[in-house]
Each structure stands twice: as structure tokens, then as C-alpha cells.
Amino acid sequence: MFYRKLIFTLFLLLLAAAGNSVFCSSSKDSLLRVLESELKNKSYDRQKETKLNRIKASLAHSASHSYERKYHLYNLIFEEYLPYQFDSSYVYLKKMIEASEEDHDSFRIQESQLKLLHILTTAGLFTEARELLTSLSEEKILPELKGTYYDHKARFFENLANYINDGFYAAKYRKESELNFRKMSKASPPNTFERVLNQAEFGYDKAKSKKPAADFYLQYITHSGLTKHGIAMAAMRLSHHYSGDDKIALLSLSAINDIKASTKHTQAILRLGEELYKAGDLKMAYECINKAVSDAAFYNARSHKIDIQNILPMIAGKTIMETERQRDKSIIYSLIFAIIGLIAVAIIIIVYLQLKKIKENERLIQKQNQQLAAINSSLMEHTRINEEYIGFFFKKSFSYISLLEKLKRTVERKIKMKKFEDALESISSLQINREREELYNTLDQIFLKLLPDFIPAFNKLLKPEDQIWPQKEESLNPVLRIFALIRLGIKDDETIAGILDYSISTIYTYKMRIKAKSIIKGEEFDKRIMDIKFIDH
């Protein structure tokens, strides 16, 4: 890993190049905050569309223009669509090919065909790209287009290897890709953007040179005045040489500049989502993946859609697990607080009964006083004792409350430290089953007050011999509770099982058994349950 001072300098220079002057920090968190803000910014796409409409307007008025002018405008529109939308870029590229063929312009025919190879590759249309590549004879490619030919050919095999990603063909394609990248470095004019970037990967003898690729990128992108798209590409390449927070920061920088450049065909936001997922930042990871999904759908990038389909279920699954974990913690907290509250009430009642006994004893003593002075004295003494006992009551109450607060803090601390077994051991003496029964009784009473006609209405859906009537008034049995929870909108078997302390299979069996006996079949049975009315207040 390189010096963090260099990274800090890099970020400042790149942010300045991107036109962002409001952020003074180049840390990972700062860049993620910038990205979070830019994800909501729709102005860049509007600017892109405005620019495209302006060029199209020029094209619409170019009917009398020369072939050179038309080709130039087609190319301008194509270049704007190239990282933005595949279908539109393909349309205008075909127009470039047709125009150059009509004019028998061999250079532009080859140039357009190579651009077609490039967009077919980036869109994941590997069959079509291979057919086109086969038709392009290496010997017939014009010398000034050799570098572009090798570059696009290398990228075809590189993308194909990533798409296949097996143990045999992928290695073969990557070797072919590296070979063509090296050919491109020799054939391309010096100092071209792609040649310089690829030189960092393939231009050094790794066995002899002490200058690694990351160092090369660092020097290049901080001294070359790159465009936003160029910064995004260079930062993406540079991220390959880092890990952890540095990798996240560089991918964030690349994603920010992709958004500013309205680049929809990008890997940065997807790779950033993967890194954030690995780092445990599920919320931001999910936002990045959603952005990647949106961009891939807009651009119509088939290969990107496959990549997203591979990572999205993992992030969604972990998000659900995290939600479940937070829910379980909330339930544990609620149970602990409820139990602590019950203990506090019990202590107060005990203290109150003790005070009541003391007061009764005081009354007996007072009755034995026969003289008025003695009675007055006794009353004064009684008042004083009352004050003492009230103080004692508050002192004891405060002591018990302090004890409960200490227990509460201990349990909270153990839970936060994930020492759940210690937390459970601290409250193992508490009677959870009794609280659960009281919860069920309370649920029954409240539910039947809200829906007093629930039991008769439910039994109307069954044959007389299959009807279910609870033994106690104002109560429900387990089967009725299942459908009571369904009526309240809780339809997930797992959630119902958790509330009633049953297995999911038990809940499912109960439901299927009742539906089998019902005189109303299919979804109509569920609809009838939901149609049972609340009490009309």
C-alpha cells in the first residue's frame, strides 16, 4: 500500500479537476457523502440530453451539407451516446458506416467498424462482436488504425474472459487480451490516453522495474488535466492496486466523476457496491447497486446486468438478515424493559403494603391514648413517623430503581458487546412464559373488543361440525389466534410463528387444515377473513 499522504494529495487534485470546491477533506467518508449527494442529482443527465438535442438540431438542418459535415455530426452524437446509451449509439454508428460506405471512404469504414466492435463488446454482445472481429482482417487494417484495432480486440478478449470466468477458457482469453494490449502499446501514437493507461499495466518489466503500475497512475492522473470521464477511468484503474478504505475512496471518486459525465456504462458504481457490502455498509451498498441496476437498464448493458444479478441477491439477503437481527434485538429490549417494569411495580406494591401495615399499627397505638394531650402528642408523633416512612418509601423505591437501572445498563452493555448469553443469564430467573400468557390474554381481550363478531363470523366459513368455539369467554384458542393475526394484517408465517411461539410448519399445517374444511375455497376464504369488520365506534 502506498503512502496515505500521496493518496490525500491525489484526492485533492482530482476533486479540484472535477470542479468540486466545497469539500475540504478527501477521506473515504467525505467522498461517500459527495457520492450520496450526487446520486440524487439529475441535472447532469438533463445537460447531456440538452447537448444531444442541440447536435441533432444541427444535423436536421444539414440536409445540404457535405458528407464530411454529416459524418462529423454523426460521430459527435455517437461519442455522446457511447458511454450513455447503447441503442442510440448503435443507431448513429450504423449511419456512420452507411455514410462512409456510400462515399467509399475506406479509412472511416474501418474506423466505424472498430467503434462497432467496441460498443458490441461493452454491451456484452460477444457473439456479434466475435463475428465482426473475424471479418476484420489484421493485415488489411490501415496502419493509423492498428493501435485502435489491437485495443478493441484486447478489450473484447478481456470482457469475454470476465464473462466466462472459468478455469480454462478465461485464462486463454486473458492471455490473448494481454498480447493485444502489448501490440496496441507499440502501434498507438505516443501519449494517447488509452496507451498511457495500458502502459501502466503492460509497459513495465515487473521483474526489473521498481516503479509499479499504481505509482504510474498516480503520477499520470495528477499532472494530465483529465476530463471527468478520464478521471473516472484512471481512478478505476488505480483502485485495482489498493484495498480497504483506499479502494473504496478511489471507486467513490470514479463513480462521482461517472455521474458528472453522465456515464451509464461503468463498472465503478457496481464494484463500489461490492466493496461496501464487504465492509458492512449495507445501506450505501444497496444504493450503489440500485444505481448500477438503473444505469445498466438505461444503457442496455447485458454483461453488467449479469454481474448485478450475481451481487444483488447477496446484498439483499444480508440486508434482510440485518433487519431480522435488529428486530430480534428490539424484541429482547422490549421484553427486558417490560420485565423490569413489572419488577418495579411489584416492589412498589410490596413497599406500599408494608407501609399500610405500619399505618395500621400506628392507629392501634393511637386508640390507647386516653387524654387529649396524649392524643395530640400521638398525632404529632404519628405525623413525624409518617414523614419518616414516606422518606423510607422513597429511599427504598430509589434504591430498587437504582438497582433496576444498574441491571438495565448491565444488560444493555452485554447486548451491545454481543454477549447475549451473559445478558440472558442475567434475566434467566424472569418468568417469560407467564408474560407471554398475559400477552396472549391481553391480545385476546383487545382483539375481541375491536372485533366482537370475529368468532361467529369465522365459524360461518366452516361446517357446523368443524366450527371452533373457545372454552373461555373473551379468549381465543391457538387456531383462532392465527387467523386473528392474519386479520390484523400479519400474513407472514414466520412472523406469526414467532409471535405464537410455534414452528412455521405448525402454522402452515393449521392454516391448510382449516382451509381444507372451509365451505369457502381458495383466495375467497382469505378475503372473507379480511372482510370481518371492526366495531363501529
XYZ file of C-alpha atoms in Angstrom:
537
model
C 0.000 0.000 0.000
C 1.337 3.439 -0.879
C 1.754 6.359 1.436
C -1.531 7.919 2.585
C -0.011 11.336 2.043
C 0.139 10.613 -1.680
C -3.468 9.446 -1.629
C -4.530 12.638 0.153
C -2.726 14.755 -2.442
C -4.281 12.708 -5.242
C -7.789 13.221 -3.950
C -7.354 16.960 -3.575
C -6.032 17.277 -7.119
C -8.725 15.062 -8.601
C -11.539 16.809 -6.750
C -10.196 20.139 -7.944
C -10.047 18.785 -11.505
C -13.653 17.640 -11.154
C -14.753 21.175 -10.302
C -15.776 20.334 -6.746
C -14.592 23.097 -4.391
C -16.929 22.680 -1.443
C -15.255 19.683 0.169
C -12.049 20.197 2.088
C -11.466 16.538 3.001
C -10.531 13.695 0.637
C -11.229 10.920 3.089
C -13.344 7.894 2.238
C -16.274 9.183 4.287
C -16.165 12.601 2.632
C -16.166 11.060 -0.835
C -19.066 8.792 0.097
C -21.022 11.826 1.297
C -20.309 13.542 -2.022
C -21.429 10.407 -3.864
C -24.607 10.139 -1.798
C -25.459 13.698 -2.783
C -24.577 13.184 -6.455
C -26.733 10.045 -6.677
C -29.750 12.343 -6.232
C -28.556 14.871 -8.795
C -30.412 14.566 -12.102
C -29.028 17.751 -13.687
C -26.102 16.020 -15.435
C -28.401 13.804 -17.491
C -30.515 16.836 -18.403
C -27.367 18.636 -19.571
C -26.413 15.577 -21.623
C -29.860 15.467 -23.272
C -29.719 19.216 -23.970
C -26.345 18.838 -25.664
C -27.566 15.877 -27.727
C -30.685 17.769 -28.823
C -28.534 20.702 -29.899
C -26.321 18.479 -32.073
C -29.358 16.660 -33.504
C -30.878 20.015 -34.380
C -27.710 20.866 -36.302
C -27.943 17.513 -38.069
C -31.601 18.108 -39.008
C -30.564 21.277 -40.822
C -27.636 19.638 -42.576
C -29.519 18.057 -45.495
C -27.492 20.144 -47.929
C -24.243 19.666 -46.043
C -21.371 17.630 -47.339
C -20.547 14.074 -46.442
C -17.743 15.354 -44.199
C -20.166 17.518 -42.219
C -22.760 14.754 -41.826
C -20.151 12.220 -40.771
C -18.770 14.689 -38.257
C -22.210 15.280 -36.702
C -22.999 11.557 -36.656
C -19.695 10.996 -34.885
C -20.384 13.767 -32.348
C -23.744 12.223 -31.463
C -22.197 8.759 -31.325
C -19.440 9.896 -28.965
C -22.024 11.483 -26.664
C -24.126 8.313 -26.635
C -21.130 5.967 -26.369
C -20.942 5.878 -22.535
C -24.594 6.914 -22.174
C -26.915 4.624 -24.137
C -26.019 1.619 -26.282
C -29.086 1.513 -28.554
C -28.766 5.152 -29.636
C -25.003 4.928 -30.067
C -25.551 1.825 -32.226
C -28.087 3.675 -34.437
C -25.762 6.580 -35.174
C -22.752 4.318 -35.635
C -24.669 2.402 -38.313
C -25.369 5.745 -40.001
C -21.632 6.495 -39.899
C -20.891 3.136 -41.515
C -23.549 3.640 -44.204
C -22.342 7.167 -44.984
C -18.698 6.112 -45.235
C -19.606 3.141 -47.437
C -21.634 5.369 -49.764
C -18.623 7.668 -50.074
C -16.214 4.702 -50.382
C -14.145 6.185 -47.545
C -12.027 3.158 -46.569
C -10.463 4.844 -43.537
C -13.793 5.765 -41.959
C -15.345 2.434 -42.862
C -12.653 0.689 -40.821
C -12.791 3.342 -38.103
C -16.579 2.913 -37.769
C -16.337 -0.868 -37.781
C -13.783 -0.741 -34.953
C -16.103 1.526 -32.999
C -18.871 -1.004 -33.612
C -16.606 -3.750 -32.248
C -16.056 -1.609 -29.162
C -19.742 -0.977 -28.366
C -20.762 -4.589 -29.085
C -18.116 -5.702 -26.605
C -19.110 -3.228 -23.897
C -22.782 -4.161 -24.309
C -21.991 -7.854 -23.825
C -22.960 -8.901 -27.385
C -19.975 -11.242 -27.654
C -21.350 -13.417 -30.484
C -21.908 -10.391 -32.735
C -18.582 -8.889 -31.665
C -16.703 -12.113 -32.485
C -18.329 -12.278 -35.921
C -17.293 -8.683 -36.613
C -13.770 -9.280 -35.288
C -13.429 -12.335 -37.552
C -14.423 -10.224 -40.549
C -11.747 -7.625 -39.760
C -8.513 -8.932 -41.217
C -5.492 -7.772 -39.212
C -3.436 -7.456 -42.387
C -5.977 -5.130 -44.041
C -6.302 -2.740 -41.107
C -4.805 0.644 -42.027
C -1.581 1.484 -40.147
C -3.076 4.538 -38.429
C -5.891 2.338 -37.042
C -3.691 -0.551 -35.894
C -3.488 0.757 -32.326
C -7.266 1.117 -32.106
C -7.731 -2.344 -33.612
C -5.451 -4.023 -31.054
C -7.010 -2.027 -28.211
C -10.582 -3.075 -29.071
C -9.510 -6.639 -29.756
C -7.761 -6.780 -26.367
C -10.853 -5.410 -24.651
C -13.033 -7.981 -26.419
C -10.993 -10.880 -25.025
C -10.717 -9.217 -21.616
C -14.505 -8.779 -21.339
C -15.112 -12.251 -22.725
C -12.775 -13.746 -20.094
C -14.577 -11.870 -17.305
C -17.933 -13.006 -18.656
C -16.959 -16.698 -18.909
C -14.749 -16.693 -15.790
C -13.956 -20.407 -15.899
C -10.756 -22.307 -15.246
C -9.719 -22.933 -18.850
C -11.074 -20.546 -21.483
C -10.853 -17.430 -19.295
C -7.100 -17.832 -18.812
C -6.663 -18.352 -22.558
C -8.681 -15.215 -23.372
C -6.805 -13.121 -20.795
C -3.501 -14.154 -22.338
C -4.834 -13.150 -25.765
C -6.004 -9.840 -24.295
C -2.607 -9.061 -22.783
C -0.888 -9.903 -26.055
C -3.066 -7.434 -27.966
C -2.631 -4.737 -25.298
C 1.116 -5.019 -25.826
C 0.653 -4.778 -29.588
C -1.522 -1.722 -29.063
C 1.197 -0.039 -26.980
C 3.622 -0.427 -29.867
C 1.182 0.563 -32.609
C -0.544 3.561 -30.957
C 0.836 7.084 -31.162
C 2.732 8.179 -28.016
C 0.888 9.870 -25.140
C -2.618 8.786 -26.174
C -4.881 8.295 -23.187
C -5.524 4.578 -23.640
C -1.899 3.825 -24.449
C -0.678 5.601 -21.329
C -3.185 3.799 -19.112
C -2.419 0.401 -20.585
C 1.288 1.082 -20.351
C 0.903 1.126 -16.578
C -0.305 -2.477 -16.739
C 1.796 -3.911 -19.549
C 4.564 -1.421 -20.335
C 6.935 -2.274 -17.494
C 9.068 -5.295 -16.891
C 7.788 -6.278 -13.487
C 10.864 -8.357 -12.783
C 13.229 -5.406 -13.315
C 11.318 -2.191 -12.776
C 10.794 -0.815 -9.308
C 8.017 1.510 -10.494
C 4.640 -0.260 -10.047
C 1.513 0.442 -12.059
C -0.230 2.286 -9.231
C 2.666 4.741 -8.949
C 2.435 5.371 -12.685
C -1.313 6.101 -12.495
C -0.750 8.430 -9.556
C 1.795 10.481 -11.475
C -0.245 10.494 -14.675
C -3.682 11.473 -13.431
C -2.393 14.240 -11.182
C -0.464 16.004 -13.958
C -2.509 15.500 -17.140
C -5.601 17.726 -16.822
C -8.007 14.866 -17.487
C -11.722 15.181 -18.205
C -14.286 13.867 -15.722
C -14.572 10.648 -17.751
C -10.783 10.367 -17.861
C -10.532 10.841 -14.097
C -13.184 8.164 -13.598
C -11.280 5.703 -15.790
C -7.913 6.429 -14.183
C -9.312 6.249 -10.634
C -10.980 2.946 -11.516
C -7.661 1.542 -12.788
C -5.841 2.887 -9.725
C -8.371 1.219 -7.393
C -7.169 -2.195 -8.610
C -3.920 -1.619 -6.710
C -5.482 -0.815 -3.343
C -7.776 -2.427 -0.819
C -9.967 -1.470 2.117
C -10.771 2.222 2.639
C -8.336 3.350 -0.079
C -10.074 1.166 -2.670
C -13.498 2.435 -1.574
C -12.292 6.041 -1.772
C -10.921 5.599 -5.315
C -14.033 3.791 -6.522
C -16.145 6.560 -4.962
C -14.088 9.136 -6.854
C -14.564 7.193 -10.090
C -18.323 6.852 -9.509
C -18.677 10.584 -8.721
C -16.990 11.558 -11.981
C -19.020 8.981 -13.929
C -22.189 10.633 -12.614
C -20.875 14.102 -13.506
C -20.036 12.851 -17.018
C -23.425 11.046 -17.360
C -21.577 7.780 -17.924
C -24.062 4.912 -17.701
C -21.721 2.201 -18.934
C -19.486 1.971 -15.884
C -18.152 -0.684 -13.537
C -17.159 1.742 -10.766
C -20.535 2.043 -9.026
C -21.049 -1.746 -9.120
C -17.563 -2.507 -7.766
C -18.052 0.151 -5.105
C -21.280 -1.566 -4.063
C -19.395 -4.859 -3.726
C -16.649 -3.258 -1.610
C -19.158 -1.506 0.643
C -21.005 -4.802 1.035
C -17.770 -6.469 2.135
C -17.114 -3.575 4.544
C -20.569 -3.993 6.103
C -22.084 -0.694 4.853
C -25.252 -2.337 3.556
C -27.303 0.839 3.172
C -24.825 2.610 0.879
C -24.005 -0.680 -0.879
C -27.688 -1.131 -1.712
C -27.920 2.446 -3.053
C -24.883 1.842 -5.267
C -26.273 -1.429 -6.603
C -29.629 0.226 -7.317
C -27.765 2.926 -9.255
C -25.865 0.207 -11.146
C -29.167 -1.530 -11.966
C -30.660 1.744 -13.209
C -27.589 2.586 -15.313
C -27.357 -0.920 -16.799
C -31.043 -0.854 -17.737
C -30.728 2.630 -19.265
C -27.581 1.779 -21.211
C -28.889 -1.734 -22.026
C -25.637 -3.389 -20.916
C -26.292 -7.125 -20.906
C -22.975 -8.126 -19.310
C -23.465 -5.618 -16.497
C -26.932 -6.967 -15.816
C -25.431 -10.411 -15.272
C -22.809 -9.008 -12.875
C -25.526 -7.205 -10.945
C -27.676 -10.325 -10.759
C -24.736 -12.087 -9.094
C -24.163 -9.496 -6.342
C -27.683 -8.114 -5.762
C -29.153 -11.258 -4.082
C -26.237 -11.367 -1.636
C -26.701 -7.740 -0.610
C -30.481 -8.089 -0.399
C -30.100 -11.279 1.670
C -27.670 -9.686 4.083
C -29.910 -6.613 4.378
C -32.826 -8.871 5.327
C -30.654 -10.704 7.863
C -29.555 -7.389 9.379
C -33.177 -6.275 9.601
C -34.077 -9.546 11.308
C -31.199 -9.104 13.744
C -32.324 -5.585 14.618
C -35.867 -6.844 15.078
C -34.675 -9.591 17.427
C -32.706 -7.047 19.435
C -35.792 -4.834 19.659
C -37.854 -7.762 20.922
C -35.233 -8.600 23.546
C -35.069 -4.962 24.651
C -38.858 -4.780 24.843
C -39.063 -7.956 26.914
C -36.340 -6.775 29.269
C -37.950 -3.381 29.766
C -41.354 -4.998 30.303
C -39.925 -7.360 32.905
C -38.065 -4.550 34.638
C -41.286 -2.541 34.704
C -43.188 -5.447 36.242
C -40.494 -5.917 38.877
C -40.633 -2.199 39.680
C -44.429 -2.365 40.073
C -44.130 -5.448 42.286
C -41.569 -3.714 44.507
C -43.745 -0.617 44.838
C -46.746 -2.769 45.795
C -44.699 -4.611 48.434
C -43.445 -1.345 49.905
C -46.970 0.068 49.851
C -48.358 -2.968 51.730
C -45.602 -2.670 54.305
C -46.398 0.990 54.805
C -50.064 0.138 55.121
C -49.294 -2.360 57.897
C -47.206 0.225 59.706
C -50.023 2.748 59.481
C -52.453 0.192 60.912
C -50.152 -0.426 63.857
C -49.927 3.299 64.435
C -53.733 3.529 64.573
C -53.849 0.821 67.279
C -51.314 2.705 69.358
C -53.252 5.944 68.950
C -56.506 4.324 70.206
C -54.796 3.516 73.523
C -54.150 7.177 74.245
C -56.958 8.468 76.525
C -56.032 12.016 77.234
C -56.307 14.881 74.757
C -52.682 15.923 75.307
C -51.568 12.366 74.816
C -53.742 12.144 71.709
C -52.287 15.383 70.299
C -48.801 14.193 71.103
C -49.586 10.889 69.490
C -50.919 12.662 66.414
C -47.762 14.739 66.178
C -45.675 11.617 66.580
C -47.817 9.902 64.001
C -47.181 12.744 61.566
C -43.473 12.589 62.155
C -43.442 8.809 61.703
C -45.477 9.170 58.515
C -42.895 11.561 57.176
C -40.127 9.156 58.057
C -41.906 6.244 56.397
C -42.613 8.288 53.295
C -38.922 9.151 53.200
C -38.162 5.467 53.754
C -40.548 4.564 50.944
C -38.890 6.943 48.532
C -35.446 5.873 49.686
C -36.290 2.198 49.161
C -38.012 2.922 45.878
C -34.981 4.900 44.764
C -32.737 2.042 45.864
C -34.771 -0.511 43.867
C -34.946 1.806 40.884
C -31.179 2.315 41.052
C -30.784 -1.458 41.202
C -33.042 -1.857 38.181
C -31.153 0.873 36.326
C -27.905 -0.919 37.080
C -29.410 -4.197 35.811
C -30.720 -2.376 32.734
C -27.303 -0.845 31.976
C -25.593 -4.197 32.551
C -27.935 -5.979 30.166
C -27.687 -3.208 27.561
C -23.900 -3.240 27.761
C -23.743 -7.023 27.366
C -26.086 -6.899 24.396
C -24.095 -4.101 22.763
C -20.942 -6.156 23.349
C -22.855 -9.074 21.786
C -22.510 -11.105 24.985
C -26.023 -12.367 24.574
C -25.544 -15.446 26.727
C -24.425 -13.283 29.640
C -27.411 -10.991 29.090
C -29.794 -13.930 29.018
C -28.172 -15.388 32.124
C -28.806 -12.067 33.919
C -32.520 -12.342 33.281
C -32.857 -16.157 33.275
C -34.826 -16.033 36.515
C -37.515 -13.863 34.915
C -40.718 -15.714 34.038
C -41.048 -15.151 30.302
C -43.710 -17.821 29.819
C -46.036 -16.108 32.293
C -45.517 -12.803 30.493
C -46.234 -14.495 27.195
C -49.528 -15.918 28.550
C -50.500 -12.479 29.829
C -49.624 -11.087 26.400
C -51.891 -13.653 24.736
C -54.735 -12.876 27.187
C -54.324 -9.155 26.561
C -54.230 -9.774 22.812
C -57.419 -11.850 23.028
C -59.305 -9.255 25.083
C -58.278 -6.279 22.966
C -58.855 -8.133 19.692
C -62.347 -9.286 20.731
C -63.221 -5.762 21.876
C -62.199 -4.468 18.458
C -63.817 -7.342 16.524
C -66.555 -8.753 18.794
C -68.113 -10.658 15.872
C -64.861 -12.328 14.801
C -65.555 -15.804 16.262
C -69.147 -16.115 14.888
C -68.082 -14.677 11.524
C -65.108 -17.055 11.362
C -67.282 -20.094 12.157
C -69.738 -19.151 9.400
C -66.961 -20.113 6.991
C -66.927 -23.687 8.406
C -69.372 -26.534 8.564
C -71.245 -26.823 11.901
C -69.294 -29.933 12.881
C -65.975 -28.216 12.151
C -66.663 -24.937 13.916
C -64.255 -23.743 16.631
C -65.596 -22.178 19.827
C -63.186 -21.292 22.647
C -63.898 -22.702 26.111
C -63.423 -19.375 27.869
C -65.210 -16.160 27.094
C -63.156 -13.212 25.879
C -60.378 -15.537 24.771
C -59.098 -17.255 21.647
C -57.558 -20.673 21.146
C -54.317 -21.126 19.097
C -56.122 -21.662 15.769
C -58.284 -18.576 16.219
C -55.215 -16.558 17.205
C -53.520 -17.462 13.915
C -56.415 -16.101 11.875
C -56.823 -13.169 14.257
C -53.238 -12.149 13.472
C -53.939 -12.621 9.759
C -56.979 -10.342 10.119
C -54.696 -7.744 11.735
C -52.529 -7.817 8.605
C -49.784 -10.196 9.767
C -49.749 -12.735 6.919
C -46.153 -13.977 7.050
C -45.989 -17.482 8.561
C -42.577 -16.821 10.048
C -43.795 -13.701 11.889
C -46.942 -15.467 13.166
C -44.832 -18.403 14.349
C -42.549 -16.021 16.225
C -45.470 -14.286 17.985
C -47.257 -17.503 18.997
C -44.065 -19.457 19.770
C -44.838 -22.186 17.200
C -42.843 -23.588 14.326
C -43.507 -22.321 10.804
C -44.626 -25.802 9.748
C -47.182 -25.874 12.594
C -48.645 -22.534 11.487
C -48.787 -23.747 7.889
C -50.475 -27.028 8.916
C -53.125 -25.228 10.992
C -53.912 -22.870 8.119
C -54.124 -25.591 5.496
C -56.266 -27.785 7.747
C -58.831 -25.015 8.334
C -58.877 -24.009 4.655
C -59.466 -27.651 3.689
C -62.513 -27.783 5.983
C -63.874 -24.405 4.870
C -67.034 -24.128 2.785
C -65.304 -21.226 1.008
C -62.372 -22.278 -1.148
C -59.234 -20.615 -2.479
C -58.468 -16.940 -2.133
C -62.102 -16.167 -1.337
C -61.561 -17.662 2.157
C -58.718 -15.175 2.836
C -60.888 -12.345 1.525
C -63.772 -13.316 3.844
C -61.403 -13.287 6.837
C -60.200 -9.797 5.926
C -63.822 -8.626 5.444
C -64.726 -9.218 9.120
C -65.479 -5.714 10.372
C -64.064 -3.836 13.331
C -66.507 -2.476 15.927
C -68.240 0.685 14.728
C -67.296 3.446 17.143
